[in-house]
PDB file of C-alpha atoms in Angstrom:
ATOM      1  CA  UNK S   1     -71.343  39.021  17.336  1.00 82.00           C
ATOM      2  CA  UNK S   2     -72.166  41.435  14.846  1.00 86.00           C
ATOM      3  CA  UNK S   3     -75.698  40.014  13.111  1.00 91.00           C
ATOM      4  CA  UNK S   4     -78.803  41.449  10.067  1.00 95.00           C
ATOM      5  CA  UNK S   5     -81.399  39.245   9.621  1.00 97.00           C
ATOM      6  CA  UNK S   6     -83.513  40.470   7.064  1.00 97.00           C
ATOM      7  CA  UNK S   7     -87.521  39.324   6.589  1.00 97.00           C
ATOM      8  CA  UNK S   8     -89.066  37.884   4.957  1.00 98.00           C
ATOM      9  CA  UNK S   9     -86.753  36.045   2.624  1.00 96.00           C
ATOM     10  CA  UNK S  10     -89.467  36.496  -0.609  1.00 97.00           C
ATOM     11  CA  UNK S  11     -92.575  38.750  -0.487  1.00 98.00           C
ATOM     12  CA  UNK S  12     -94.764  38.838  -3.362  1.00 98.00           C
ATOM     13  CA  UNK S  13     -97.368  41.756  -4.376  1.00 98.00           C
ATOM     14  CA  UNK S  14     -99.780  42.890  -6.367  1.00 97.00           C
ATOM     15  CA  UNK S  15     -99.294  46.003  -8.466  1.00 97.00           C
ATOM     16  CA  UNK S  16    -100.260  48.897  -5.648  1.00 97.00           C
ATOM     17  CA  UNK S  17    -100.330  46.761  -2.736  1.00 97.00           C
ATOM     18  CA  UNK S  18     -98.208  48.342  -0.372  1.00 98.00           C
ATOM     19  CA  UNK S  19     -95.640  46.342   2.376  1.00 98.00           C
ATOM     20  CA  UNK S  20     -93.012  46.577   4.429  1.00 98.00           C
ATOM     21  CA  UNK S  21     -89.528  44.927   4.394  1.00 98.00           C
ATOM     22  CA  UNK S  22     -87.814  44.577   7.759  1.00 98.00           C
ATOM     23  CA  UNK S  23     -84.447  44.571   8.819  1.00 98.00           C
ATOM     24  CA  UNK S  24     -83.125  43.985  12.384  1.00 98.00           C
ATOM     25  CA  UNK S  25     -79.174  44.146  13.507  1.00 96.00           C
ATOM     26  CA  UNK S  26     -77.493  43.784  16.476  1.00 93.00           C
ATOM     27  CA  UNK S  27     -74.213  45.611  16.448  1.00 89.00           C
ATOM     28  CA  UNK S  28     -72.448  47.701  19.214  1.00 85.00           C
ATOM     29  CA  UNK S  29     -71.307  51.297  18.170  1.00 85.00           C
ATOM     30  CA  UNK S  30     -73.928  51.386  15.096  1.00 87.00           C
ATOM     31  CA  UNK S  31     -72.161  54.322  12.546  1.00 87.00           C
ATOM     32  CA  UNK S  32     -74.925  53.980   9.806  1.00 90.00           C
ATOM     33  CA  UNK S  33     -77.673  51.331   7.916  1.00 94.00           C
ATOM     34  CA  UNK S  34     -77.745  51.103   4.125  1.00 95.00           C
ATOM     35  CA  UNK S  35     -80.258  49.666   2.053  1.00 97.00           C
ATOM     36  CA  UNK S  36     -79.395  48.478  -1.473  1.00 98.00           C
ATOM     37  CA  UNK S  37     -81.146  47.509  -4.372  1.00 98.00           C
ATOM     38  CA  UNK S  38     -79.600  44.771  -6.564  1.00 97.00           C
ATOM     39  CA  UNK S  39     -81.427  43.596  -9.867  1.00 96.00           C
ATOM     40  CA  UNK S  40     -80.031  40.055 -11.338  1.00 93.00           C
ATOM     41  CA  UNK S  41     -76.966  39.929 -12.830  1.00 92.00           C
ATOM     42  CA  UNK S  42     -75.692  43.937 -11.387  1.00 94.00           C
ATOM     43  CA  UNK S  43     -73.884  45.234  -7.900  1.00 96.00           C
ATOM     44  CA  UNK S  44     -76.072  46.303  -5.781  1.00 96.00           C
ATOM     45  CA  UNK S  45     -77.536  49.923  -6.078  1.00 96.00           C
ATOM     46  CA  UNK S  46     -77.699  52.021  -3.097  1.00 95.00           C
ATOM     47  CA  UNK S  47     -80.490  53.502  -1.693  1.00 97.00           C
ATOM     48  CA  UNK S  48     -80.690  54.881   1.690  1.00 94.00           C
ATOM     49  CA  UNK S  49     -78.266  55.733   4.397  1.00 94.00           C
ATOM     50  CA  UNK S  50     -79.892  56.189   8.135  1.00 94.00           C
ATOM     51  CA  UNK S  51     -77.219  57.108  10.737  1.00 90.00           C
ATOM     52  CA  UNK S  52     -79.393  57.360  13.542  1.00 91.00           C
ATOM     53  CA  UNK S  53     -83.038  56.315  15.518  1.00 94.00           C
ATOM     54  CA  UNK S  54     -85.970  58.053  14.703  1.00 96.00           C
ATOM     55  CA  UNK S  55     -84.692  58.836  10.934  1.00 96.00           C
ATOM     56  CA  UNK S  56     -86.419  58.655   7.862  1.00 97.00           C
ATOM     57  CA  UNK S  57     -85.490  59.043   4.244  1.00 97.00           C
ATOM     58  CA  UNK S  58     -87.639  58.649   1.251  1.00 97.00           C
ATOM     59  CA  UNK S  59     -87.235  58.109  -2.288  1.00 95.00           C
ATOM     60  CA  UNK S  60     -89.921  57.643  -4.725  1.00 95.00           C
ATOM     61  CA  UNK S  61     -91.876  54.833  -3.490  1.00 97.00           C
ATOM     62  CA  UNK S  62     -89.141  53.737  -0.862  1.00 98.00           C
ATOM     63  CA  UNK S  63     -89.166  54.952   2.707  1.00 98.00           C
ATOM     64  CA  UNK S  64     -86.701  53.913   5.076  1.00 98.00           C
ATOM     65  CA  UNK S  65     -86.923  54.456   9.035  1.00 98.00           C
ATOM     66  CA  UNK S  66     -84.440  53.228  11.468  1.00 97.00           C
ATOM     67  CA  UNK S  67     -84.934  52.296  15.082  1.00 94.00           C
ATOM     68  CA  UNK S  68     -82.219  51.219  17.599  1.00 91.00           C
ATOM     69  CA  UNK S  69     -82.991  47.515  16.863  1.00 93.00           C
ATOM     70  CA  UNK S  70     -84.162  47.736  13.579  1.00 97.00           C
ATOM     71  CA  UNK S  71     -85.170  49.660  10.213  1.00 98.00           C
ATOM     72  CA  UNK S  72     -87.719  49.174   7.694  1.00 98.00           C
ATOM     73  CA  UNK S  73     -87.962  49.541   4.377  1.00 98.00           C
ATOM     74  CA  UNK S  74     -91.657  50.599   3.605  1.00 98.00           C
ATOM     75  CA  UNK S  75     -93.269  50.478  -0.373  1.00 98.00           C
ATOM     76  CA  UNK S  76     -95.982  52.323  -1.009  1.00 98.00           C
ATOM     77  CA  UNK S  77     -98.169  51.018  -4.341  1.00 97.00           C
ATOM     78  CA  UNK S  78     -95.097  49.275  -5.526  1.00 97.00           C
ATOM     79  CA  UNK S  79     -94.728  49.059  -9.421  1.00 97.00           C
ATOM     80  CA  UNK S  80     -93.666  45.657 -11.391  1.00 97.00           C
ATOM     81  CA  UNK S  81     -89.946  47.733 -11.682  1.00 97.00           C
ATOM     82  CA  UNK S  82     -89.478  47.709  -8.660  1.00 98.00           C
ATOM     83  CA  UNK S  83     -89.139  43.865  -8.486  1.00 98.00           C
ATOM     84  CA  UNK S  84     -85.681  43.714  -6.993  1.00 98.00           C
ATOM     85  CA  UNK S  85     -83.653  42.037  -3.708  1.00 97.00           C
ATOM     86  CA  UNK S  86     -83.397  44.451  -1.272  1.00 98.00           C
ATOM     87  CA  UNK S  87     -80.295  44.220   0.598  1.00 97.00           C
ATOM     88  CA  UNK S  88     -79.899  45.466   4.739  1.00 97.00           C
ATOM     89  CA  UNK S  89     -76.211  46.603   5.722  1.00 96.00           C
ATOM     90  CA  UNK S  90     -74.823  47.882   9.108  1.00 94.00           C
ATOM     91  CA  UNK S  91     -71.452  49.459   8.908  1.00 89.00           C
ATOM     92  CA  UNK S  92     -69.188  50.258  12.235  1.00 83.00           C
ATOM     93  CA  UNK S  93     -66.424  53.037  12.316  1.00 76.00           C
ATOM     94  CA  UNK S  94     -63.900  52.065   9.909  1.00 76.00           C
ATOM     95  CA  UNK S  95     -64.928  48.843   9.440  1.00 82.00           C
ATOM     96  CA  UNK S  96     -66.367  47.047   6.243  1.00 86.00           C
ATOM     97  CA  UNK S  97     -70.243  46.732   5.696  1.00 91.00           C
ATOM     98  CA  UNK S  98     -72.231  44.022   7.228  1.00 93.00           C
ATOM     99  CA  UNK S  99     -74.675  42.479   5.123  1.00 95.00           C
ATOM    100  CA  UNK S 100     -78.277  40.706   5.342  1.00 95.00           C
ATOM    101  CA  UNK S 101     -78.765  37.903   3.348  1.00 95.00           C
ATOM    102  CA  UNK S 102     -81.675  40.121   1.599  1.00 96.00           C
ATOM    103  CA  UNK S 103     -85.530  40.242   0.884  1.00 97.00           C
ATOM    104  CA  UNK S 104     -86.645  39.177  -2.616  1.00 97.00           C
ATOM    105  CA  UNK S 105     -89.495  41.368  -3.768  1.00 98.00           C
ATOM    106  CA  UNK S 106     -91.581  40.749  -6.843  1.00 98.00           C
ATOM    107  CA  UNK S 107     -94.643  42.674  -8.052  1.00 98.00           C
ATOM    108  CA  UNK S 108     -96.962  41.565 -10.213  1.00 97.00           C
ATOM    109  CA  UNK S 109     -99.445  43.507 -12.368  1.00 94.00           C
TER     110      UNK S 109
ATOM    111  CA  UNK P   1     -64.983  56.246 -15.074  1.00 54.00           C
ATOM    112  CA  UNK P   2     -68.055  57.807 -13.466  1.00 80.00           C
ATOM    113  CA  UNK P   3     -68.650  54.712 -11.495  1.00 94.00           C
ATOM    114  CA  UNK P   4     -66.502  51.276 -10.057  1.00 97.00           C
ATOM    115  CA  UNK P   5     -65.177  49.334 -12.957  1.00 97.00           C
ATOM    116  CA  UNK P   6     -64.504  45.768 -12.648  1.00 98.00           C
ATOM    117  CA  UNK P   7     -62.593  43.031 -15.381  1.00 98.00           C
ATOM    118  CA  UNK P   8     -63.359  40.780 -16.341  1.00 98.00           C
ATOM    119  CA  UNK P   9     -66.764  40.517 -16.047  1.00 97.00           C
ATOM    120  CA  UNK P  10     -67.070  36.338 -16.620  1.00 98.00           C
ATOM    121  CA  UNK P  11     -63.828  34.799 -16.106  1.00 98.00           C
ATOM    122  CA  UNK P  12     -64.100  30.384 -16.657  1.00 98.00           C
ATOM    123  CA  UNK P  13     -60.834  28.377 -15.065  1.00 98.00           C
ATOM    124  CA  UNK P  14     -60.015  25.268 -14.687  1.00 98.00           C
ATOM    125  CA  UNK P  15     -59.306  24.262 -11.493  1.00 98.00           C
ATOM    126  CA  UNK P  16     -56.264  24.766  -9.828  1.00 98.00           C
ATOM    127  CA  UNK P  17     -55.367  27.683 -11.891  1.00 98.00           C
ATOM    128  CA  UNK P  18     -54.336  30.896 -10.491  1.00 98.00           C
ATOM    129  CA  UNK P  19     -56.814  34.033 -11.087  1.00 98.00           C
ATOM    130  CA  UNK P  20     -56.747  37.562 -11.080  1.00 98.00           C
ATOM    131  CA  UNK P  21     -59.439  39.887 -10.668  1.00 98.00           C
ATOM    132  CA  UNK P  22     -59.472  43.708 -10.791  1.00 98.00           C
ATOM    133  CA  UNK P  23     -61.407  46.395  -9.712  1.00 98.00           C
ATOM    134  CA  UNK P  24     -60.860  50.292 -10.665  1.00 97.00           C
ATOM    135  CA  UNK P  25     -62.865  52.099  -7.761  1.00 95.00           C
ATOM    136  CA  UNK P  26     -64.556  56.286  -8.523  1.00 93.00           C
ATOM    137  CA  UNK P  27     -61.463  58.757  -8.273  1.00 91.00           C
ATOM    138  CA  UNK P  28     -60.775  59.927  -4.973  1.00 88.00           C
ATOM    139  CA  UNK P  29     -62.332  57.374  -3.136  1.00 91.00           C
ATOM    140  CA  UNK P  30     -60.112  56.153  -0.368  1.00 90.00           C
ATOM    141  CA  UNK P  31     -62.035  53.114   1.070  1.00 91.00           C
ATOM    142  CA  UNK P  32     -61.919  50.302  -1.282  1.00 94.00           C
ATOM    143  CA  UNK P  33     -64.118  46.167  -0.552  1.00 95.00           C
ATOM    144  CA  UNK P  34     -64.239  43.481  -1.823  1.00 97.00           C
ATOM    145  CA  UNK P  35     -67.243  41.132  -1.297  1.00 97.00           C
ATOM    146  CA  UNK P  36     -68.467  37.300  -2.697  1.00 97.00           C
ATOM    147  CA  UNK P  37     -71.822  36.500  -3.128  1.00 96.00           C
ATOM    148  CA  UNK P  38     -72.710  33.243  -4.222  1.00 93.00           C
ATOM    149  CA  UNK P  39     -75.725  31.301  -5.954  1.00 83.00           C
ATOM    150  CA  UNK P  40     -78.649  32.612  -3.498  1.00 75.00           C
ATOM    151  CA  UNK P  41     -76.988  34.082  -0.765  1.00 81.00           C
ATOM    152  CA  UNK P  42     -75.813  37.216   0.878  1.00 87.00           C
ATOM    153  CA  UNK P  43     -72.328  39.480  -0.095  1.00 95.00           C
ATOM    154  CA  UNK P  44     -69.748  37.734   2.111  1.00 95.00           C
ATOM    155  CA  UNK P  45     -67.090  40.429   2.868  1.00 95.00           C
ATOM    156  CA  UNK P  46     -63.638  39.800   2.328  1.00 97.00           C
ATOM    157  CA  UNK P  47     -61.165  42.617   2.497  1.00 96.00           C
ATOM    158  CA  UNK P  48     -61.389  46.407   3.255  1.00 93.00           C
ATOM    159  CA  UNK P  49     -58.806  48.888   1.998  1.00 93.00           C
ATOM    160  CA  UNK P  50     -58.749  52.282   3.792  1.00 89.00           C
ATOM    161  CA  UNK P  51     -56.235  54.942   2.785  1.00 85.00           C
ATOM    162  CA  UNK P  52     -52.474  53.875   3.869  1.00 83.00           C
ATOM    163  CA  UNK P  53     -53.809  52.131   6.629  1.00 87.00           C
ATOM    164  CA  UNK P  54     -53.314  47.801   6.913  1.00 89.00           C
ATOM    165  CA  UNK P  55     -56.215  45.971   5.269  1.00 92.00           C
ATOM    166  CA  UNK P  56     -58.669  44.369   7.336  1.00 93.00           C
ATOM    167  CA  UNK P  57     -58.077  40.615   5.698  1.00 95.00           C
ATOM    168  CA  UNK P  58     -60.215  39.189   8.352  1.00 94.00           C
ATOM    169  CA  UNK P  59     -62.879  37.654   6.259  1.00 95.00           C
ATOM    170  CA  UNK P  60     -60.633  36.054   3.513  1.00 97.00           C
ATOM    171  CA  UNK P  61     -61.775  32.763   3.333  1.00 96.00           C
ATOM    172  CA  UNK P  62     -58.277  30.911   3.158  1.00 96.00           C
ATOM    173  CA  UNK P  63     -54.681  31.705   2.109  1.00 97.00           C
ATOM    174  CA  UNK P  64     -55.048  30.812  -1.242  1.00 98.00           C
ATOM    175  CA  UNK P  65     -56.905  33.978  -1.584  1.00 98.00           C
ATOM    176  CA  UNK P  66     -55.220  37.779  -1.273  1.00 97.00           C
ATOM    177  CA  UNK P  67     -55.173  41.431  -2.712  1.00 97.00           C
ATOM    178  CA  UNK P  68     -53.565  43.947  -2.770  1.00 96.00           C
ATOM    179  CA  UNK P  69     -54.447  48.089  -3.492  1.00 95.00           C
ATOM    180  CA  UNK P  70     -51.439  50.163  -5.652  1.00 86.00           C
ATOM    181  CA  UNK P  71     -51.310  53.884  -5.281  1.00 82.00           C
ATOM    182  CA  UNK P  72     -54.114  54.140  -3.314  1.00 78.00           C
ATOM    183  CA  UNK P  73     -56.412  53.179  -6.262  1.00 90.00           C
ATOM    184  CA  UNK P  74     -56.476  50.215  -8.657  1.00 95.00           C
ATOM    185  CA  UNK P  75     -56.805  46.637  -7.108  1.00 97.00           C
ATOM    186  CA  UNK P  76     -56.401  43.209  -7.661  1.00 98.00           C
ATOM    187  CA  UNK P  77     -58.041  40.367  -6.018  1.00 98.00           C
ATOM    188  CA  UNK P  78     -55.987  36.739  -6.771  1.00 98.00           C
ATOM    189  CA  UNK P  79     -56.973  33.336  -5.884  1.00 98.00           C
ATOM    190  CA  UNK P  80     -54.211  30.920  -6.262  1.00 98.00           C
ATOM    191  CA  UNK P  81     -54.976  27.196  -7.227  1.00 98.00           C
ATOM    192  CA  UNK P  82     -58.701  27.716  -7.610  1.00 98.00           C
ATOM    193  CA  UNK P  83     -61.397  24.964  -6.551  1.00 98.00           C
ATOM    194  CA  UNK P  84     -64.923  24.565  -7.459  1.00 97.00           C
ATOM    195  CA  UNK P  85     -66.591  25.813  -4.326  1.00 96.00           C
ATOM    196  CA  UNK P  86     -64.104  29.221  -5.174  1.00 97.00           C
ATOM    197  CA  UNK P  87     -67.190  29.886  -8.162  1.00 97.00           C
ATOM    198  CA  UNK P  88     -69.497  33.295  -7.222  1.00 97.00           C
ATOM    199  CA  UNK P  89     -69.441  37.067  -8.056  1.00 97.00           C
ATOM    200  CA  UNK P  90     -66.650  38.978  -6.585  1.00 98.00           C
ATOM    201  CA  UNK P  91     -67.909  42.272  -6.110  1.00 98.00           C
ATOM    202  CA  UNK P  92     -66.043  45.367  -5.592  1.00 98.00           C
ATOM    203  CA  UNK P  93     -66.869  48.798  -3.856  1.00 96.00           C
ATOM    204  CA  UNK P  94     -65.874  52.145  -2.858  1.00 94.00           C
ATOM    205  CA  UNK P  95     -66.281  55.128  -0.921  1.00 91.00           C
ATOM    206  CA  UNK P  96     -65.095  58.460  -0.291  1.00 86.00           C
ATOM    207  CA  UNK P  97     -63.477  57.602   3.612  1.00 72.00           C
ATOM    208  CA  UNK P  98     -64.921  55.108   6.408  1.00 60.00           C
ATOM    209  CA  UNK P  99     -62.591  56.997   8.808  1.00 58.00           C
ATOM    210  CA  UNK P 100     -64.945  59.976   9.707  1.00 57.00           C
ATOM    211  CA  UNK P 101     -67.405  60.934  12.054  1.00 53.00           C
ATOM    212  CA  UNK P 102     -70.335  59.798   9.511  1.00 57.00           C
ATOM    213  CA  UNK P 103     -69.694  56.894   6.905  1.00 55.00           C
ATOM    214  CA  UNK P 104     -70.341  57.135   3.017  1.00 73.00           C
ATOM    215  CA  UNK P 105     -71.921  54.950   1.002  1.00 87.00           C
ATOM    216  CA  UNK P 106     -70.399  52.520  -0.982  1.00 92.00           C
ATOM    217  CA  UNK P 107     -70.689  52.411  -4.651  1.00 94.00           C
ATOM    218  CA  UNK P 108     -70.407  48.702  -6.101  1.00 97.00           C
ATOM    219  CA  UNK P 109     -69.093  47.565  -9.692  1.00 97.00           C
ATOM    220  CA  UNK P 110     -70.837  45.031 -11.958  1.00 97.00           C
ATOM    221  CA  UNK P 111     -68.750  42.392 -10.122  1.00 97.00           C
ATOM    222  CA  UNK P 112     -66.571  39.434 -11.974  1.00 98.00           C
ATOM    223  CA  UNK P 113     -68.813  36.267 -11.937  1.00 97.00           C
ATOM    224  CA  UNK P 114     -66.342  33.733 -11.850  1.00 98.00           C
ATOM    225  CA  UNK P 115     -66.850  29.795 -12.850  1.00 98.00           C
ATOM    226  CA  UNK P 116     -64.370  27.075 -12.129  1.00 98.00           C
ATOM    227  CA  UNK P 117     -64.352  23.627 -13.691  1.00 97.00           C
TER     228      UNK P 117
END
């Protein structure tokens, strides 16, 4: 069965302290990993799309990296705005996206 | 619109009312979703739209619910005699084709948090 398990579930950090979100799927004939941002209240926001191992994409202080098992989401001196849930999602050719249940990030000054 | 539009954006029934719930995806996207995320937890996926193919209605959670895409673009979401555990955000999304060699990413709406009583 097709499976994201996200970790951890909450992760709290100081303003600048830098972390790592992980998120680890099992799914046969892997088209592409998203990562989405989703502030309360709003649809989540996309971020990243990795399609296969050994990629990397960065955006401000987001970098994402995927493996065959797994892909993290690495913050570098993280900023109170970008207190967020983070959301994992494996997608399959021409199927719908398969989500984690998400990793709820707050950053404190 | 520049981006998914959904309506309404708080809909409150009563239970056992019927409901209707729409979603305008970005112009020219073909693939069209529908998730439901409730209180805490992750988006549940429902229904997938892709071009003039069949919907995948494999994660709709009972009969009561259904949807349907017209002309390729606008669509509706209904749930039919509503019940209380039926309350979350339905969120919708789009994206230019899942049918290709790489996928696009999906853009979500706002989402329609819906309440029933």
């Amino acid at each position: 069965e097709d499976q994201v398990t996200q970790s951890p579930e909450a992760l709290r950090l100081q303003e600048g302290e830098s972390s790592s979100l992980n998120c680890s799927y099992t799914v046969s004939g892997l088209r592409g990993l998203f990562w989405y941002r989703q502030d309360p209240g709003k649809g989540p926001e996309f971020l990243f799309t990795l399609y296969s191992a050994g990629e990397e994409k960065e955006k401000e202080r987001l970098k994402a990296t995927l493996t065959k098992k797994e892909s993290f989401l690495h913050i570098t001196a993280p900023k109170p705005e970008d207190s967020a849930t983070y959301l994992c999602a494996v997608q399959k050719k021409g199927t719908a996206l398969i989500f984690g249940k998400g990793t709820t990030l707050s950053v404190s000054s | 619109g520049a981006g998914v539009s959904q309506s309404p954006s708080n809909k409150v029934t009563e239970k056992g009312k019927d409901v209707e719930l729409r979603c305008d995806p970005i112009s020219g996207h073909t693939a069209l979703y529908w998730y439901r995320q409730s209180l805490g937890q992750g988006l549940e996926f429902l229904i997938y739209f892709q071009g003039n193919s069949a919907p995948d209605k494999s994660g709709l959670p009972s009969d009561r619910f259904s949807a349907e895409r017209t002309g390729g673009s606008v669509s509706t979401l209904t749930i039919q005699r509503t019940q209380q555990e039926d309350s979350a955000v339905y969120l919708c999304a789009s994206s230019l084709s899942n049918s290709g060699l790489l996928n696009t990413e999906a853009f979500f709406g706002q989402g329609t948090r819906l309440t029933v009583v």
